[in-house]
Tab-separated table of C-alpha atoms and ligand atoms in Angstrom:
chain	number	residue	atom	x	y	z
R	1	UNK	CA	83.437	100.741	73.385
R	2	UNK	CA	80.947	99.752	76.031
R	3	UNK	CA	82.860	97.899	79.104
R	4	UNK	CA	80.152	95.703	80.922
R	5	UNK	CA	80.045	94.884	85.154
R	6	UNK	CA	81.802	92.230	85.271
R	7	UNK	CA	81.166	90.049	88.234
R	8	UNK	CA	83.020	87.141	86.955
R	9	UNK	CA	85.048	84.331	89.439
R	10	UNK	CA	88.218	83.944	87.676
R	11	UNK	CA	89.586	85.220	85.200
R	12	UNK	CA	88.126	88.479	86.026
R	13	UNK	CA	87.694	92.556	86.326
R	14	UNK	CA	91.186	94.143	86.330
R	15	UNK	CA	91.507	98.068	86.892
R	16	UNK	CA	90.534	99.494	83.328
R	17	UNK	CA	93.787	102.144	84.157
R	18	UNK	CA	95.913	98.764	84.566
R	19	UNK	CA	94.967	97.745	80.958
R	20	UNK	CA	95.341	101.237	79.931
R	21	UNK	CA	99.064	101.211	81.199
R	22	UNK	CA	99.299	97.958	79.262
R	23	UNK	CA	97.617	98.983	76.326
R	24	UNK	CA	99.951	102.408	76.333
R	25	UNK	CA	103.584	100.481	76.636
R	26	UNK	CA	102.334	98.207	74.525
R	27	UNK	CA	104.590	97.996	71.466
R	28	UNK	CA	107.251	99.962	73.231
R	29	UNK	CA	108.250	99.203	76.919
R	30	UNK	CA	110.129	101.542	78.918
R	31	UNK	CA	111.571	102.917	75.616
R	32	UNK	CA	112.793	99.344	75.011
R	33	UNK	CA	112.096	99.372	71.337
R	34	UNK	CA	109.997	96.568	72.114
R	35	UNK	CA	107.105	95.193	73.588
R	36	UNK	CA	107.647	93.267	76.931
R	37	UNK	CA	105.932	90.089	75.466
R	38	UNK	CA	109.090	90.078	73.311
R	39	UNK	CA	111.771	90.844	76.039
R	40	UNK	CA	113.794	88.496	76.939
R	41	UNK	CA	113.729	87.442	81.124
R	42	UNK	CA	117.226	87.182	81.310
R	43	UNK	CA	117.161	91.163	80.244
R	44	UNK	CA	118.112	94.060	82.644
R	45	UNK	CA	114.989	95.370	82.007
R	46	UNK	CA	112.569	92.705	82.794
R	47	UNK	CA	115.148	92.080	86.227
R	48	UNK	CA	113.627	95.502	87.251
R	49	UNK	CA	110.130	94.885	86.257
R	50	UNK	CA	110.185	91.509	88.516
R	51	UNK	CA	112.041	93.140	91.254
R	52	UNK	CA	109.895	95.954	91.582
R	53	UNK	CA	107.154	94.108	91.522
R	54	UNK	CA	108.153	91.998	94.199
R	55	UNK	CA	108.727	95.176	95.940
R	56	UNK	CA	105.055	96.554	95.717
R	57	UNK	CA	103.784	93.171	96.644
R	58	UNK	CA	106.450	93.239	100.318
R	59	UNK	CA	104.968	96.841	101.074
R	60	UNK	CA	101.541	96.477	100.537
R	61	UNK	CA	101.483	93.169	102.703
R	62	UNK	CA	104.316	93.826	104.638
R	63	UNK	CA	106.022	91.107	104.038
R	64	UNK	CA	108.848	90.193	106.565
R	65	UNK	CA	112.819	89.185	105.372
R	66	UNK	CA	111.952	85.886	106.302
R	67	UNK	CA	109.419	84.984	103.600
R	68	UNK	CA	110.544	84.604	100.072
R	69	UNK	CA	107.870	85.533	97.310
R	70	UNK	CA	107.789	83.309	94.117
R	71	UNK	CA	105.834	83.874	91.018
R	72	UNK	CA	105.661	80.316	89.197
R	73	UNK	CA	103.022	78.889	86.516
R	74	UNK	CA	100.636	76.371	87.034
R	75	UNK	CA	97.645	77.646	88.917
R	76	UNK	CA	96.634	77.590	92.558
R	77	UNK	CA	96.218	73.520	91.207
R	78	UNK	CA	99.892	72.843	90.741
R	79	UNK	CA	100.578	73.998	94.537
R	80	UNK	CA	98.044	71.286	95.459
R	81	UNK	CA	100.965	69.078	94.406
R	82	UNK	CA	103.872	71.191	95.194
R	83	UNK	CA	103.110	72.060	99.243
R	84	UNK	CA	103.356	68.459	100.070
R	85	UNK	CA	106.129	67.847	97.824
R	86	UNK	CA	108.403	70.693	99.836
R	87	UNK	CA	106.798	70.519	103.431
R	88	UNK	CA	105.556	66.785	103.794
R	89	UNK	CA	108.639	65.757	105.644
R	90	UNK	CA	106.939	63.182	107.790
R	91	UNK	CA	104.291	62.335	105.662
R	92	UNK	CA	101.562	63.848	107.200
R	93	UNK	CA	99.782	66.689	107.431
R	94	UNK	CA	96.120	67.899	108.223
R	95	UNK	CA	93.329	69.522	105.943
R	96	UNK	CA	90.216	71.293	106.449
R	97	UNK	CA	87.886	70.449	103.589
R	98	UNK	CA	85.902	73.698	103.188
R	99	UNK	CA	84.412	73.428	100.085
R	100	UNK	CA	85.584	72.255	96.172
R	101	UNK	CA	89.112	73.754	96.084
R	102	UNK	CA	90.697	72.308	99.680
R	103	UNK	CA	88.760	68.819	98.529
R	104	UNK	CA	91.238	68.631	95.693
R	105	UNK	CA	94.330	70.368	97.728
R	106	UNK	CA	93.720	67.248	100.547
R	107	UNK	CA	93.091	64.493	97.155
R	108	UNK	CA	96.206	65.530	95.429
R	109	UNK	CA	98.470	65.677	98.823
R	110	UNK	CA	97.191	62.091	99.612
R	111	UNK	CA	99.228	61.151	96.756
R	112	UNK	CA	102.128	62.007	98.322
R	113	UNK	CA	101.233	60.879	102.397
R	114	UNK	CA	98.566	60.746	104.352
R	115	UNK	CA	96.735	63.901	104.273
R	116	UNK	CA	94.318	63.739	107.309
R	117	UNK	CA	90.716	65.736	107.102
R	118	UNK	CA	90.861	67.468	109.965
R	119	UNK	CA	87.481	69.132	109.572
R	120	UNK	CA	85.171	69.821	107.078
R	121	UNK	CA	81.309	71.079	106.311
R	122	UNK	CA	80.255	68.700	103.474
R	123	UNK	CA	77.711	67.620	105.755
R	124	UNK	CA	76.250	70.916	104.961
R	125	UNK	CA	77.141	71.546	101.598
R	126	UNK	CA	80.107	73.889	102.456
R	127	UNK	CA	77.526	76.940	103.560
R	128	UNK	CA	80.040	77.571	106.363
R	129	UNK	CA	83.486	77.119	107.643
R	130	UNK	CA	83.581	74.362	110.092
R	131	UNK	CA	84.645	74.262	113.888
R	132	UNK	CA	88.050	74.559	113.858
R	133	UNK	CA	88.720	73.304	117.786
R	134	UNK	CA	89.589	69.830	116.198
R	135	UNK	CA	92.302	71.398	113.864
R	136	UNK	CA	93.483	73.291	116.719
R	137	UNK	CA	93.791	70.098	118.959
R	138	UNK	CA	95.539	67.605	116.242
R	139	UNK	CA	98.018	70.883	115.420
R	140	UNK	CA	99.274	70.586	119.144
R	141	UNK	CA	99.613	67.374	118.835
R	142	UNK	CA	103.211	68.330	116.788
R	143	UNK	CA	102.616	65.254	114.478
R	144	UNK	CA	101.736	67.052	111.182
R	145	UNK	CA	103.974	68.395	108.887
R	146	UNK	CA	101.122	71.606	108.332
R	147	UNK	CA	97.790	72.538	108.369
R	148	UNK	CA	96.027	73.570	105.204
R	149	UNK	CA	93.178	75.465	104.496
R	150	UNK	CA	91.394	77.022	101.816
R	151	UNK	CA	90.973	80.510	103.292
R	152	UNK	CA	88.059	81.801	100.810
R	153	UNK	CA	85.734	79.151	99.406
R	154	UNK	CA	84.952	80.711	95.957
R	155	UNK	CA	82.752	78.520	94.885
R	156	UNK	CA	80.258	78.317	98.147
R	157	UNK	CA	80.936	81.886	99.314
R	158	UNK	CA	82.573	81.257	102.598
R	159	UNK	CA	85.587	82.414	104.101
R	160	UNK	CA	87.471	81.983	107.673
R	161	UNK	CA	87.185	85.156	109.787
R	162	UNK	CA	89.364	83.911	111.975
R	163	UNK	CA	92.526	81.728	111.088
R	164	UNK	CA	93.133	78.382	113.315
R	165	UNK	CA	95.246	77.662	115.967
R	166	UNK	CA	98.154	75.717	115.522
R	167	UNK	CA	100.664	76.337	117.339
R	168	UNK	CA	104.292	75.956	115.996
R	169	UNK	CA	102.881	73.557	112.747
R	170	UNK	CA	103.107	75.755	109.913
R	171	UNK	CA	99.604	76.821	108.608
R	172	UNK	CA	99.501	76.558	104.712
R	173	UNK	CA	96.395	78.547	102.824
R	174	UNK	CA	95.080	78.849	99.597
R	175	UNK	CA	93.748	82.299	99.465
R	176	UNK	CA	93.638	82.619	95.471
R	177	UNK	CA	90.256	84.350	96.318
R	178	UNK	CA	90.993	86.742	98.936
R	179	UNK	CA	94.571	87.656	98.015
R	180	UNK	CA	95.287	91.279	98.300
R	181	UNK	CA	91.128	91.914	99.025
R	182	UNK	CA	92.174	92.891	102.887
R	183	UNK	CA	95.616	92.941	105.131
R	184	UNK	CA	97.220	89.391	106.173
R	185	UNK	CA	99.355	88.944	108.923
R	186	UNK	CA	101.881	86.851	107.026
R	187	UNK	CA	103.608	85.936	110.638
R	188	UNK	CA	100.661	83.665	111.369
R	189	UNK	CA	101.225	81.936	108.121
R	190	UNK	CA	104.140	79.019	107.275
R	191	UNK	CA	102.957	79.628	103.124
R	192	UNK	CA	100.626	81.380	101.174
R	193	UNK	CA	99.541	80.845	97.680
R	194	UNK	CA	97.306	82.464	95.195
R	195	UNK	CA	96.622	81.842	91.710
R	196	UNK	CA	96.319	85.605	90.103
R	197	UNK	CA	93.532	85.519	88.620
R	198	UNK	CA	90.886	86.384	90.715
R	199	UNK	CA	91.965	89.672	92.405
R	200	UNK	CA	96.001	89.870	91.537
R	201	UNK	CA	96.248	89.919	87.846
R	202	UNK	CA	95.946	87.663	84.841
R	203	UNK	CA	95.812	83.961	85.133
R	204	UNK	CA	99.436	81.858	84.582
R	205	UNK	CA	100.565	83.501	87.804
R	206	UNK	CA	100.420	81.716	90.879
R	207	UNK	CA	102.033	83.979	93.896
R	208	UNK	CA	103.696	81.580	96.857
R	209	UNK	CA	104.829	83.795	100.029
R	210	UNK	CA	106.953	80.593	102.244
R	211	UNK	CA	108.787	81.094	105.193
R	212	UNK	CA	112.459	80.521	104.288
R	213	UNK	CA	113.048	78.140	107.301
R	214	UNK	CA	110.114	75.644	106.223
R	215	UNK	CA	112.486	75.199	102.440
R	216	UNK	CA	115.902	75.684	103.325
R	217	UNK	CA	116.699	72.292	103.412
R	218	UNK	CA	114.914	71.497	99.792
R	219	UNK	CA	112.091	69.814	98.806
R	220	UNK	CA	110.884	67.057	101.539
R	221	UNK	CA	110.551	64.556	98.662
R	222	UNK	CA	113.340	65.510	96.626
R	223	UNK	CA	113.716	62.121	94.688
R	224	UNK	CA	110.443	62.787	93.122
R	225	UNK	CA	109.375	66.245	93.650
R	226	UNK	CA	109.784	68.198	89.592
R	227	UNK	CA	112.836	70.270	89.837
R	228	UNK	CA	110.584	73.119	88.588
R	229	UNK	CA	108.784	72.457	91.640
R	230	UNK	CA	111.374	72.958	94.457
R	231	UNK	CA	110.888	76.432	96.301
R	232	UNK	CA	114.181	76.526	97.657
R	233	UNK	CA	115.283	76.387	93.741
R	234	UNK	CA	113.152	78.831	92.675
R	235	UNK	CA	113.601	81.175	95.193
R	236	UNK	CA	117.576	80.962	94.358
R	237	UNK	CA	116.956	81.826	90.849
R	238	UNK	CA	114.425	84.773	92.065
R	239	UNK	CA	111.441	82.764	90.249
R	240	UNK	CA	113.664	82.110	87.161
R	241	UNK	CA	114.761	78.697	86.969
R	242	UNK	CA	113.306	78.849	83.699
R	243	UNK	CA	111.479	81.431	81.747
R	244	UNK	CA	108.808	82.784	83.876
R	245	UNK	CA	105.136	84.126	82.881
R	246	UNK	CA	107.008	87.367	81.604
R	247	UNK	CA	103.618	89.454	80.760
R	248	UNK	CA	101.767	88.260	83.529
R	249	UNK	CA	104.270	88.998	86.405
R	250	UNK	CA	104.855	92.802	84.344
R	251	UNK	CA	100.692	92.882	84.874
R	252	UNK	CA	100.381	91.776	88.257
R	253	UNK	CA	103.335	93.977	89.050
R	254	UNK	CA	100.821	96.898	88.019
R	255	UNK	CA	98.079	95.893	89.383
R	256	UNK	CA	99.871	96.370	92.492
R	257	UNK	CA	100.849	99.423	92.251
R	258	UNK	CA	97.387	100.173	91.511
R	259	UNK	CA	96.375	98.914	94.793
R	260	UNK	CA	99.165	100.926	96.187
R	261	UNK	CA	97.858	104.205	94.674
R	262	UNK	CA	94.375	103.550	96.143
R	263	UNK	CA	95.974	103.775	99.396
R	264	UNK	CA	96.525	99.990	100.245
R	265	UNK	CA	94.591	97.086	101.726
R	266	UNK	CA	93.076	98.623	104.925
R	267	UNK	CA	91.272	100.780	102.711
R	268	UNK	CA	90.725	98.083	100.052
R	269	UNK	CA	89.401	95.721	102.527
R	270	UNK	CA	86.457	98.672	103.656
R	271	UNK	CA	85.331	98.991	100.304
R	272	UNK	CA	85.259	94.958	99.368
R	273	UNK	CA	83.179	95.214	103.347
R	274	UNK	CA	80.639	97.817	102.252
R	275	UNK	CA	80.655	96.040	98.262
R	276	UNK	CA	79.707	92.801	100.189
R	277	UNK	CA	76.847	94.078	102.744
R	278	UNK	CA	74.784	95.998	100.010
R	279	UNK	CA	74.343	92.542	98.617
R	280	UNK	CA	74.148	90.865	101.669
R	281	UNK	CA	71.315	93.542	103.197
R	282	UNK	CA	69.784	93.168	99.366
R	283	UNK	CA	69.546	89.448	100.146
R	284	UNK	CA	67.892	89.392	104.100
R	285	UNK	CA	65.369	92.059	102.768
R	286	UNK	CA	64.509	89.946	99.739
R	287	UNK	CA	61.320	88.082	99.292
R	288	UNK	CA	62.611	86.442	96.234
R	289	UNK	CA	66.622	85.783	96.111
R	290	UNK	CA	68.536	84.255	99.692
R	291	UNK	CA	72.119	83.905	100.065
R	292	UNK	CA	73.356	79.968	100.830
R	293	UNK	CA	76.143	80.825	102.942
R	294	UNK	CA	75.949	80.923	106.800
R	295	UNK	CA	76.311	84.289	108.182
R	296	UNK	CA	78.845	83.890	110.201
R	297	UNK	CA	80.816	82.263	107.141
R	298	UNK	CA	79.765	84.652	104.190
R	299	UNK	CA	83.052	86.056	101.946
R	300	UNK	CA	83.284	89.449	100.982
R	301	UNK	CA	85.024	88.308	97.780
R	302	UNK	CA	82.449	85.984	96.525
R	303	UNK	CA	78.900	86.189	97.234
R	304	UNK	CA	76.557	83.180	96.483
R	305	UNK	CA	72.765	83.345	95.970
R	306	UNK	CA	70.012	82.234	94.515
R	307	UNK	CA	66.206	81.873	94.445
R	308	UNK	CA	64.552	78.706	94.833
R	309	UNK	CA	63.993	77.749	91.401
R	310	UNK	CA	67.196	77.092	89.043
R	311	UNK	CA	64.845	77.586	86.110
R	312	UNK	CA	63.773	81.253	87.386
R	313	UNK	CA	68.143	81.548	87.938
R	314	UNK	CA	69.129	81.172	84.580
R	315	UNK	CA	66.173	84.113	83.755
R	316	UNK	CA	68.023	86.280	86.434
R	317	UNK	CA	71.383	85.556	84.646
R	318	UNK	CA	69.857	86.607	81.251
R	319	UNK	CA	67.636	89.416	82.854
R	320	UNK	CA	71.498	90.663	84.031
R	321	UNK	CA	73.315	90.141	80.888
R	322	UNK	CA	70.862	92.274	78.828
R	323	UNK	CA	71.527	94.998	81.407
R	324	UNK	CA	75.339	94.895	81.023
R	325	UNK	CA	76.029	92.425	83.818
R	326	UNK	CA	77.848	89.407	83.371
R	327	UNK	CA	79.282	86.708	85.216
R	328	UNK	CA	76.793	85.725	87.587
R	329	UNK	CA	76.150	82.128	86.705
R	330	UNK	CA	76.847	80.179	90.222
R	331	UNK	CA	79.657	77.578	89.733
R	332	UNK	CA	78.547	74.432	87.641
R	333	UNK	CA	78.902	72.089	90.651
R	334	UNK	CA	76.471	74.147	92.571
R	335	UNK	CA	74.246	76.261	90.603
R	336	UNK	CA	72.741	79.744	91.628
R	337	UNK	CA	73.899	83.035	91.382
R	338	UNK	CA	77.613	84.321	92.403
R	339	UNK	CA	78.724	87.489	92.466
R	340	UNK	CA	82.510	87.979	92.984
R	341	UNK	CA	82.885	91.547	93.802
R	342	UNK	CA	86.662	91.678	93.685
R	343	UNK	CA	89.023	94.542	93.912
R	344	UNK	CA	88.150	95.827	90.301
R	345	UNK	CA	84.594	95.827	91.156
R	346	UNK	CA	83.868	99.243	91.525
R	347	UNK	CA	80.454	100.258	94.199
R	348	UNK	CA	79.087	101.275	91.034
R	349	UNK	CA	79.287	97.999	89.415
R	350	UNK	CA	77.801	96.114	92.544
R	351	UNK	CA	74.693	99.290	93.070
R	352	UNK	CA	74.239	98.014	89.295
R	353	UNK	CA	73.498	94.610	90.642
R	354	UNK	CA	71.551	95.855	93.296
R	355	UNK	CA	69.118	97.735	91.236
R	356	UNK	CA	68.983	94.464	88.300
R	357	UNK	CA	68.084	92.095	91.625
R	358	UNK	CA	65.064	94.632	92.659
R	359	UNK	CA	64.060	95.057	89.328
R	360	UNK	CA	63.647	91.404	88.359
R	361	UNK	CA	62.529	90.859	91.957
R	362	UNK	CA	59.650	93.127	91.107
R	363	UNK	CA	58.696	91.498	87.538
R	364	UNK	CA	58.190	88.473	89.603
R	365	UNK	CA	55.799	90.120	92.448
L	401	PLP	C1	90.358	79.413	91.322
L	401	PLP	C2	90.849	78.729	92.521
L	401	PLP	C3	91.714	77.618	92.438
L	401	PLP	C4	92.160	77.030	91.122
L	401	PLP	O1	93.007	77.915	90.517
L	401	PLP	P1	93.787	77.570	89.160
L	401	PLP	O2	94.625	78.781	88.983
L	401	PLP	O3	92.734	77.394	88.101
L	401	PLP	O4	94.572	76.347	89.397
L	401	PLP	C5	92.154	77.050	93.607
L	401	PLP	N1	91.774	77.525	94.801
L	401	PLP	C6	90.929	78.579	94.915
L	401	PLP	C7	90.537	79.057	96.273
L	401	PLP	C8	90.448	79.196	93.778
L	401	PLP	O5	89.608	80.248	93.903
């Protein structure tokens, strides 16, 4: 068995002891006498396996009392719907448009009111995160319901560094892509949500961490928001209004722990920091290859580049692939190269990269 590097967006690298575990309790969980694709949710067994995992996920971001933690289906995409179904209680709340993901977040929650652009870089293709004194300013102005922002822009490479002011309206983020990458102060936060995916576990998980007083009350538009869809119901029913993603929460759950055993997200966060400047030092020395994120914007989960010639790209891409590396194909709506270099994506895997980039860079000289 030959595993490759995989650099790939979403789904994408898990911990190869994570599938291991998996692979191990396979047909037997726990000494179940059964796998825990066949368990039923409703079991004590599985009751553990969610709580505990729920657990992990509270210590490693230290989660306060006041936030409740659901694990619900639907992708990151679905919350585009369900935030302004629970929080839009006026009708109207303010988006940054950073790039593809918080275009379709601020689309789908016009649906539903007015969903206000409060700032955004398409002027510039998304290469950075724009000013966020505007967002600031309307936020005081106490007239929007929240703020939301897509916190890492996987497809253009850019993430906030710092988080905007808003005062006492709730900020709302998407941070599918940086999830459990670095620390988050979840006190500067009203919700959080992350499909799993990309650095949490497999997709058909999608994490929400809300502040209890923001759903207390229900859904804002409870005549039409899906009763699936109400936070305040599914946090009652500890994400088990119906049958959850079983498997998925039992992998994320490990992945966790995983994360745990490595000794948590400060030290995460310094390796996904060192992952990310190899490539970015790689790219200002290069002759050849140049990243297309700002500097002062560039992710450490998701790193964008490419040369200046999409037909020479796609001969990188291959060049890669017959050297064990996959995923690097840039998103379809942009093109390029991307590497995401998430949690799973050992030093090694990213020195691989390195060396491939030189190497082709030199075939070219
Ligand atoms: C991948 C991604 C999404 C879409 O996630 P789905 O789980 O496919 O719905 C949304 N936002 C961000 C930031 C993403 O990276």
């Amino acid at each position: 068995m030959t595993r490759v590097y995989n650099f790939s967006a979403g789904p994408a690298a898990l911990p190869e002891n994570v599938l291991r575990e998996a692979q191990s309790e396979m047909l037997d969980y726990a000494g179940s006498g059964m796998s825990i694709l066949e368990m039923s949710h409703r079991s004590a067994t599985y009751q553990q396996v969610i709580d505990s995992t729920e657990a992990t996920l509270r210590r490693l971001l230290n989660i306060p009392d006041t936030y409740r933690v659901l694990f619900l289906q639907g992708g990151a995409t679905l919350q585009f719907a369900g935030i302004p179904l629970n929080l839009m209680r006026t009708k109207r709340a303010g988006y940054v448009v950073s790039g593809q993901f918080s275009g379709l977040a601020q689309r789908e929650a016009q649906k539903y009111g007015t969903a206000e652009v409060l700032a955004t870089s398409e002027d510039t293709h998304f290469d950075r995160i724009p000013d966020l004194n505007p967002v600031a300013e309307r936020a005081a102005s106490g007239e929007l319901d929240y703020v939301h922002i897509c916190q890492n822009n996987t497809i253009f490479g850019t993430m906030f560094h710092e988080l905007p002011t808003c005062g006492d309206t709730p900020l709302v983020a998407d941070v599918s892509s940086c999830f459990l990458s670095m620390p988050l102060d979840i006190e500067r936060y009203g919700l959080i949500y992350a499909g799993a995916q990309k650095n949490a576990g497999p997709a058909g998980v999608t994490v929400v961490i809300v502040r209890e007083d923001l759903i207390e009350n229900g859904p804002a538009l409870a005549d039409i928001c899906p009763t699936y869809m109400g936070y305040k119901l599914q946090a009652s029913k500890g994400s088990m209004y119906n049958t959850p993603n079983t498997f998925g929460i039992y992998l994320c759950g490990k992945v966790f722990s995983w994360i745990e055993e490595q000794g948590g997200l400060a030290v995460i966060e310094k390796r996904n920091c060192a992952k990310a400047e190899l490539l970015y030092e790689l790219l200002g020395n290069s002759s050849l290859f140049h990243g297309t994120a700002q500097c002062a914007s560039r992710s450490i989960a998701n790193v964008t580049f490419r040369t200046n010639d999409p037909e020479l790209d796609a001969r990188f891409v291959a060049f890669a692939r017959e050297r064990g590396i996959e995923g690097v194909k840039g998103h379809r709506v942009v093109g390029g190269m991307r590497a995401s270099i998430y949690n799973a994506v050992s030093m090694e895997a990213v020195k691989a990269l390195a060396a491939c980039m030189r190497e082709f860079e030199e075939t070219q000289a």
